[in-house]
C-alpha atoms as a printed R data frame, in Angstrom:
    type eleno elety resid chain resno       x       y       z
1   ATOM     1    CA   MET     A     1   0.756  16.271 -12.190
2   ATOM     2    CA   ASP     A     2  -1.103  14.729 -15.468
3   ATOM     3    CA   LYS     A     3  -4.960  14.840 -13.708
4   ATOM     4    CA   LEU     A     4  -6.396  13.393 -17.456
5   ATOM     5    CA   ARG     A     5  -3.658  10.490 -17.723
6   ATOM     6    CA   ILE     A     6  -4.398   9.440 -13.881
7   ATOM     7    CA   PHE     A     7  -8.538   9.269 -14.949
8   ATOM     8    CA   ARG     A     8  -7.907   7.644 -17.590
9   ATOM     9    CA   ASN     A     9  -5.685   4.727 -16.348
10  ATOM    10    CA   THR     A    10  -8.060   5.332 -13.396
11  ATOM    11    CA   TYR     A    11 -11.607   4.718 -14.681
12  ATOM    12    CA   CYS     A    12 -12.930   2.484 -18.525
13  ATOM    13    CA   PHE     A    13 -14.114   4.278 -21.352
14  ATOM    14    CA   ASN     A    14 -14.737   1.377 -24.007
15  ATOM    15    CA   LYS     A    15 -16.681  -2.623 -24.562
16  ATOM    16    CA   GLU     A    16 -12.730  -3.960 -24.214
17  ATOM    17    CA   ASP     A    17 -11.821  -1.595 -21.000
18  ATOM    18    CA   ILE     A    18 -15.472  -2.482 -18.933
19  ATOM    19    CA   GLN     A    19 -15.020  -6.537 -20.859
20  ATOM    20    CA   LYS     A    20 -11.082  -6.203 -19.156
21  ATOM    21    CA   ASP     A    21 -11.872  -5.139 -15.631
22  ATOM    22    CA   PHE     A    22 -14.886  -6.733 -15.006
23  ATOM    23    CA   GLU     A    23 -13.044 -10.353 -15.990
24  ATOM    24    CA   ASN     A    24 -10.685  -9.520 -13.175
25  ATOM    25    CA   TYR     A    25 -13.354  -8.404 -10.615
26  ATOM    26    CA   MET     A    26 -14.917 -12.202 -11.314
27  ATOM    27    CA   ARG     A    27 -11.560 -13.325 -10.146
28  ATOM    28    CA   LEU     A    28 -13.215 -12.251  -6.732
29  ATOM    29    CA   PHE     A    29 -15.537 -15.349  -6.868
30  ATOM    30    CA   GLU     A    30 -14.143 -17.948  -9.125
31  ATOM    31    CA   PRO     A    31 -14.484 -21.570  -7.056
32  ATOM    32    CA   ASN     A    32 -12.424 -21.677  -4.667
33  ATOM    33    CA   SER     A    33 -10.681 -18.447  -4.764
34  ATOM    34    CA   GLU     A    34  -9.186 -17.341  -2.225
35  ATOM    35    CA   GLU     A    35 -12.011 -14.540  -1.329
36  ATOM    36    CA   ASP     A    36 -13.273 -14.504   2.266
37  ATOM    37    CA   TYR     A    37 -16.923 -15.745   0.672
38  ATOM    38    CA   SER     A    38 -18.287 -18.249   1.308
39  ATOM    39    CA   GLU     A    39 -18.394 -20.737  -1.316
40  ATOM    40    CA   GLU     A    40 -22.443 -21.164  -2.047
41  ATOM    41    CA   TYR     A    41 -22.127 -17.102  -2.486
42  ATOM    42    CA   LYS     A    42 -19.298 -17.780  -5.683
43  ATOM    43    CA   ASN     A    43 -21.242 -19.837  -6.906
44  ATOM    44    CA   LYS     A    44 -24.461 -17.669  -6.390
45  ATOM    45    CA   MET     A    45 -22.229 -14.551  -8.019
46  ATOM    46    CA   TYR     A    46 -19.994 -16.403 -10.908
47  ATOM    47    CA   GLU     A    47 -23.350 -17.129 -12.384
48  ATOM    48    CA   LEU     A    48 -25.447 -13.390 -12.140
49  ATOM    49    CA   PHE     A    49 -21.025 -12.560 -13.486
50  ATOM    50    CA   LYS     A    50 -21.200 -14.957 -16.238
51  ATOM    51    CA   ARG     A    51 -25.564 -13.258 -17.956
52  ATOM    52    CA   PHE     A    52 -23.560  -9.944 -17.382
53  ATOM    53    CA   GLN     A    53 -20.459 -11.101 -19.012
54  ATOM    54    CA   ASN     A    54 -23.203 -12.166 -22.386
55  ATOM    55    CA   ALA     A    55 -25.702  -9.481 -22.068
56  ATOM    56    CA   LEU     A    56 -22.140  -7.490 -22.183
57  ATOM    57    CA   GLU     A    57 -20.621  -8.635 -25.221
58  ATOM    58    CA   ASN     A    58 -24.281  -8.056 -27.307
59  ATOM    59    CA   CYS     A    59 -25.121  -4.638 -25.951
60  ATOM    60    CA   CYS     A    60 -24.050  -0.999 -27.816
61  ATOM    61    CA   LEU     A    61 -22.220   1.496 -25.767
62  ATOM    62    CA   PRO     A    62 -22.096   5.383 -26.976
63  ATOM    63    CA   GLN     A    63 -19.172   6.656 -28.428
64  ATOM    64    CA   LEU     A    64 -17.510   8.460 -25.429
65  ATOM    65    CA   THR     A    65 -16.312  12.720 -26.842
66  ATOM    66    CA   ASP     A    66 -16.134  13.719 -23.678
67  ATOM    67    CA   ASP     A    67 -12.827  13.334 -21.861
68  ATOM    68    CA   TRP     A    68 -14.303  13.031 -18.237
69  ATOM    69    CA   TRP     A    69 -17.167  10.710 -19.398
70  ATOM    70    CA   TYR     A    70 -16.367   7.490 -18.454
71  ATOM    71    CA   TYR     A    71 -18.011   3.719 -17.437
72  ATOM    72    CA   ASP     A    72 -18.593   1.659 -14.213
73  ATOM    73    CA   TYR     A    73 -20.209  -1.552 -12.709
74  ATOM    74    CA   GLN     A    74 -21.927  -1.710  -9.571
75  ATOM    75    CA   GLN     A    75 -22.870  -4.847  -8.325
76  ATOM    76    CA   SER     A    76 -26.068  -4.487  -5.965
77  ATOM    77    CA   ASN     A    77 -28.146  -6.592  -3.718
78  ATOM    78    CA   ASP     A    78 -30.362  -7.699  -6.598
79  ATOM    79    CA   GLY     A    79 -27.899  -7.655  -9.138
80  ATOM    80    CA   ILE     A    80 -25.134  -6.417 -11.986
81  ATOM    81    CA   ASP     A    81 -25.628  -1.947 -13.471
82  ATOM    82    CA   LEU     A    82 -23.002  -1.231 -15.708
83  ATOM    83    CA   LYS     A    83 -23.707   3.169 -15.742
84  ATOM    84    CA   LEU     A    84 -22.708   6.098 -17.602
85  ATOM    85    CA   TYR     A    85 -21.117   8.713 -15.244
86  ATOM    86    CA   TYR     A    86 -19.712  12.049 -15.401
87  ATOM    87    CA   CYS     A    87 -17.147  13.139 -13.631
88  ATOM    88    CA   GLU     A    88 -16.738  16.770 -12.275
89  ATOM    89    CA   GLU     A    89 -13.935  16.647  -9.838
90  ATOM    90    CA   PHE     A    90 -11.865  14.080  -8.279
91  ATOM    91    CA   GLU     A    91  -8.502  13.980  -5.200
92  ATOM    92    CA   ILE     A    92  -5.243  12.313  -5.844
93  ATOM    93    CA   SER     A    93  -2.876  11.216  -3.506
94  ATOM    94    CA   GLU     A    94   0.773  12.432  -2.702
95  ATOM    95    CA   ASP     A    95   1.509   8.861  -4.876
96  ATOM    96    CA   GLY     A    96  -0.143  10.056  -7.622
97  ATOM    97    CA   GLU     A    97  -3.790   7.390  -6.771
98  ATOM    98    CA   MET     A    98  -7.038   8.149  -7.805
99  ATOM    99    CA   THR     A    99  -8.655   8.278  -3.791
100 ATOM   100    CA   SER     A   100 -12.573  10.086  -4.910
101 ATOM   101    CA   SER     A   101 -14.032  11.193  -6.852
102 ATOM   102    CA   THR     A   102 -17.533  13.620  -7.689
103 ATOM   103    CA   SER     A   103 -19.583  12.660 -10.502
104 ATOM   104    CA   SER     A   104 -22.433  15.567 -11.693
105 ATOM   105    CA   GLU     A   105 -24.790  12.716 -14.573
106 ATOM   106    CA   ASN     A   106 -25.160   9.476 -13.716
107 ATOM   107    CA   PHE     A   107 -27.478   6.641 -16.443
108 ATOM   108    CA   THR     A   108 -27.789   3.801 -16.361
109 ATOM   109    CA   LEU     A   109 -27.026   1.589 -19.612
110 ATOM   110    CA   LEU     A   110 -27.449  -2.276 -18.686
111 ATOM   111    CA   SER     A   111 -28.612  -3.747 -15.791
112 ATOM   112    CA   VAL     A   112 -28.619  -7.787 -14.930
113 ATOM   113    CA   LYS     A   113 -30.915  -8.784 -12.055
114 ATOM   114    CA   CYS     A   114 -30.965 -12.034 -10.622
115 ATOM   115    CA   ASP     A   115 -34.293 -14.150  -9.848
116 ATOM   116    CA   TYR     A   116 -35.988 -13.767  -6.770
117 ATOM   117    CA   LEU     A   117 -37.931 -16.236  -5.025
118 ATOM   118    CA   ASN     A   118 -40.577 -16.598  -2.512
119 ATOM   119    CA   VAL     A   119 -41.089 -17.279   0.675
120 ATOM   120    CA   GLU     A   120 -41.831 -21.352   0.015
121 ATOM   121    CA   GLN     A   121 -38.991 -21.949  -2.466
122 ATOM   122    CA   PHE     A   122 -36.077 -19.961  -1.302
123 ATOM   123    CA   ALA     A   123 -36.603 -22.029   2.233
124 ATOM   124    CA   LYS     A   124 -36.800 -25.407   0.012
125 ATOM   125    CA   ASN     A   125 -34.102 -24.315  -1.380
126 ATOM   126    CA   HIS     A   126 -32.091 -23.482   1.840
127 ATOM   127    CA   ASN     A   127 -34.031 -27.040   3.501
128 ATOM   128    CA   ILE     A   128 -35.349 -24.424   6.114
129 ATOM   129    CA   THR     A   129 -38.839 -24.129   7.103
130 ATOM   130    CA   ASP     A   130 -40.790 -21.182   6.298
131 ATOM   131    CA   THR     A   131 -41.598 -20.115   9.733
132 ATOM   132    CA   THR     A   132 -38.263 -19.686   9.991
133 ATOM   133    CA   VAL     A   133 -37.433 -17.231   6.441
134 ATOM   134    CA   ARG     A   134 -40.692 -15.648   7.991
135 ATOM   135    CA   GLN     A   135 -38.817 -14.752  10.804
136 ATOM   136    CA   TRP     A   136 -35.446 -13.736   9.208
137 ATOM   137    CA   ILE     A   137 -37.411 -10.654   7.889
138 ATOM   138    CA   ARG     A   138 -39.245  -9.557  10.664
139 ATOM   139    CA   ARG     A   139 -35.887  -9.730  12.926
140 ATOM   140    CA   GLY     A   140 -34.029  -7.452  10.026
141 ATOM   141    CA   LYS     A   141 -31.889 -10.816   9.208
142 ATOM   142    CA   LEU     A   142 -32.664 -11.168   5.627
143 ATOM   143    CA   ARG     A   143 -32.679  -7.174   4.632
144 ATOM   144    CA   THR     A   144 -32.818  -7.875   0.994
145 ATOM   145    CA   ALA     A   145 -36.306  -8.896   0.633
146 ATOM   146    CA   LYS     A   146 -39.098  -7.052  -0.372
147 ATOM   147    CA   LYS     A   147 -42.819  -6.462  -0.022
148 ATOM   148    CA   VAL     A   148 -44.712  -7.029  -3.115
149 ATOM   149    CA   GLY     A   149 -48.275  -6.454  -1.947
150 ATOM   150    CA   ARG     A   150 -48.987  -8.891   1.060
151 ATOM   151    CA   ASP     A   151 -46.180 -11.258  -0.411
152 ATOM   152    CA   TRP     A   152 -41.897 -11.343   0.529
153 ATOM   153    CA   LEU     A   153 -39.266 -12.213  -2.518
154 ATOM   154    CA   ILE     A   154 -35.905 -12.534  -1.965
155 ATOM   155    CA   PRO     A   155 -33.419 -12.299  -4.662
156 ATOM   156    CA   SER     A   156 -31.780 -15.833  -5.678
157 ATOM   157    CA   ILE     A   157 -28.199 -14.920  -4.840
158 ATOM   158    CA   ALA     A   158 -29.340 -14.044  -0.989
159 ATOM   159    CA   THR     A   159 -27.934 -16.652   1.352
160 ATOM   160    CA   LYS     A   160 -28.697 -17.608   4.550
161 ATOM   161    CA   PRO     A   161 -28.139 -15.368   7.173
162 ATOM   162    CA   THR     A   162 -24.809 -15.846   9.522
163 ATOM   163    CA   ARG     A   163 -25.478 -15.663  14.023
164 ATOM   164    CA   GLY     A   164 -25.347 -13.108  16.159
165 ATOM   165    CA   PHE     A   165 -25.669  -8.982  13.928
166 ATOM   166    CA   THR     A   166 -23.884  -7.576  10.880
167 ATOM   167    CA   ALA     A   167 -23.896  -3.647  10.877
168 ATOM   168    CA   VAL     A   168 -26.032  -2.375   8.645
169 ATOM   169    CA   SER     A   169 -26.967   1.374   6.748
170 ATOM   170    CA   TYR     A   170 -30.372   2.633   5.846
171 ATOM   171    CA   TYR     A   171 -30.830   5.250   2.752
172 ATOM   172    CA   TRP     A   172 -33.549   6.447   0.701
173 ATOM   173    CA   ASP     A   173 -34.139  10.027  -1.182
174 ATOM   174    CA   ARG     A   174 -36.713  10.982  -0.193
175 ATOM   175    CA   LEU     A   175 -39.068   9.328   3.227
176 ATOM   176    CA   PRO     A   176 -42.338   7.728   2.757
177 ATOM   177    CA   ARG     A   177 -44.861   9.145   5.171
178 ATOM   178    CA   THR     A   178 -45.337   5.754   7.054
179 ATOM   179    CA   LEU     A   179 -42.076   5.587   8.191
180 ATOM   180    CA   SER     A   180 -41.819   9.796   9.366
181 ATOM   181    CA   VAL     A   181 -45.537   8.480  11.033
182 ATOM   182    CA   SER     A   182 -44.046   5.866  12.650
183 ATOM   183    CA   PHE     A   183 -40.412   6.551  13.237
184 ATOM   184    CA   PRO     A   184 -40.330  10.527  13.431
185 ATOM   185    CA   PHE     A   185 -37.090  10.112  13.937
186 ATOM   186    CA   LEU     A   186 -35.991   9.424  10.532
187 ATOM   187    CA   ILE     A   187 -37.349  12.704  10.031
188 ATOM   188    CA   GLY     A   188 -34.580  15.432   8.161
189 ATOM   189    CA   TYR     A   189 -31.742  12.941   7.433
190 ATOM   190    CA   GLU     A   190 -31.314  10.568   4.558
191 ATOM   191    CA   THR     A   191 -29.671   7.685   6.429
192 ATOM   192    CA   ILE     A   192 -29.368   4.912   9.557
193 ATOM   193    CA   TYR     A   193 -26.343   3.521   9.693
194 ATOM   194    CA   ILE     A   194 -27.049   0.981  13.147
195 ATOM   195    CA   SER     A   195 -24.538  -1.439  14.907
196 ATOM   196    CA   GLN     A   196 -24.934  -3.634  17.894
197 ATOM   197    CA   ASN     A   197 -23.060  -2.002  21.343
198 ATOM   198    CA   LYS     A   198 -20.051  -4.324  22.095
199 ATOM   199    CA   LEU     A   199 -21.035  -4.586  25.978
200 ATOM   200    CA   ASP     A   200 -24.499  -4.905  26.200
201 ATOM   201    CA   LYS     A   201 -25.445  -7.078  23.320
202 ATOM   202    CA   GLN     A   202 -29.322  -5.845  23.355
203 ATOM   203    CA   GLN     A   203 -28.720  -2.887  22.579
204 ATOM   204    CA   PHE     A   204 -28.140  -1.104  19.552
205 ATOM   205    CA   GLU     A   205 -26.834   2.329  17.843
206 ATOM   206    CA   GLY     A   206 -28.435   4.814  15.080
207 ATOM   207    CA   ILE     A   207 -25.994   7.034  13.162
208 ATOM   208    CA   LEU     A   208 -28.439   9.083  11.454
209 ATOM   209    CA   GLY     A   209 -27.089  11.774   8.624
210 ATOM   210    CA   TYR     A   210 -27.041  12.192   5.298
211 ATOM   211    CA   PRO     A   211 -24.106  12.513   2.298
212 ATOM   212    CA   GLY     A   212 -21.443  14.252   3.273
213 ATOM   213    CA   GLN     A   213 -22.352  14.925   6.821
214 ATOM   214    CA   LYS     A   214 -19.393  15.113   9.380
215 ATOM   215    CA   ASN     A   215 -22.129  15.394  12.337
216 ATOM   216    CA   ARG     A   216 -24.116  12.817  13.171
217 ATOM   217    CA   THR     A   217 -27.333  12.557  14.870
218 ATOM   218    CA   LYS     A   218 -27.867   9.621  17.541
219 ATOM   219    CA   VAL     A   219 -30.654   7.485  18.202
220 ATOM   220    CA   ILE     A   220 -30.278   4.466  20.661
221 ATOM   221    CA   LEU     A   221 -32.593   0.561  20.368
222 ATOM   222    CA   SER     A   222 -33.503  -2.223  22.341
223 ATOM   223    CA   THR     A   223 -33.536  -5.570  20.456
224 ATOM   224    CA   LYS     A   224 -36.964  -4.677  19.391
225 ATOM   225    CA   GLU     A   225 -37.029  -0.923  17.950
226 ATOM   226    CA   ARG     A   226 -34.434  -1.955  16.406
227 ATOM   227    CA   GLU     A   227 -36.256  -5.368  14.387
228 ATOM   228    CA   ARG     A   228 -39.288  -3.508  14.025
229 ATOM   229    CA   LEU     A   229 -37.776  -0.313  12.313
230 ATOM   230    CA   GLU     A   230 -35.664  -2.539   9.939
231 ATOM   231    CA   LEU     A   231 -38.675  -4.535   9.379
232 ATOM   232    CA   ALA     A   232 -40.043  -1.062   8.039
233 ATOM   233    CA   LEU     A   233 -37.762  -0.220   6.258
234 ATOM   234    CA   ILE     A   234 -37.204  -3.868   4.345
235 ATOM   235    CA   SER     A   235 -40.866  -2.815   3.621
236 ATOM   236    CA   SER     A   236 -40.334  -0.339   1.626
237 ATOM   237    CA   SER     A   237 -40.148   0.327  -2.167
238 ATOM   238    CA   VAL     A   238 -38.337   3.168  -2.105
239 ATOM   239    CA   VAL     A   239 -35.319   2.364   0.830
240 ATOM   240    CA   GLN     A   240 -31.860   0.479  -0.345
241 ATOM   241    CA   VAL     A   241 -29.676  -1.514   1.910
242 ATOM   242    CA   GLU     A   242 -26.330  -2.590   2.718
243 ATOM   243    CA   GLU     A   243 -25.033  -4.573   4.913
244 ATOM   244    CA   HIS     A   244 -20.731  -4.732   5.512
245 ATOM   245    CA   GLY     A   245 -19.984  -7.946   6.838
246 ATOM   246    CA   TRP     A   246 -18.323 -10.907   4.717
247 ATOM   247    CA   ARG     A   247 -21.420 -13.256   3.018
């Protein structure tokens, strides 16, 4: 099996590769596409994608001289990043498809961010009150908000929270002291996945671990405990968030 051929059929290696692949990705967010996103979210993301396309068109990328370097783009909560990776190893399925890969180095070459709104601006855009927005943040329902000093800033691509609870993962490289003091059960871990108990909606499960760990630790949280934990995680500038649900 030609591993290099499979690798090169999977990733991007020049600007033209990236542009072609990204155009296909953009189609998922075109107005009236069949993807299960809200029209509001698709419109906002499509506008951001056009900005990324323009930035990509005008940038100069390094020429790759080693077979195992490749380009990839990543969508985040507030923008899109173009990165350069070095593939250390990867796995191939029986039908000749790449199933996973490990990269030893990565560099961010291009970063296009959306605008940020304060609480008042976000509330006005969505025809709701400032109090409602602050309640959403306090209850862990507007998780992409960032705390800057005493104020909150919200990505313009963020949408109104849906009803009910959406499972979520939080990640960090080094746990801040404020979090370790207030939530000592986080010490020694790099991630927590929070989900709602299907039988008892007032109870939540937090699965603690670190990347690659198989046997993880579970903590049980009440609604108030979960909201307090999420607010602290959202308030930290070093914690990343990933929601597990459609927008």
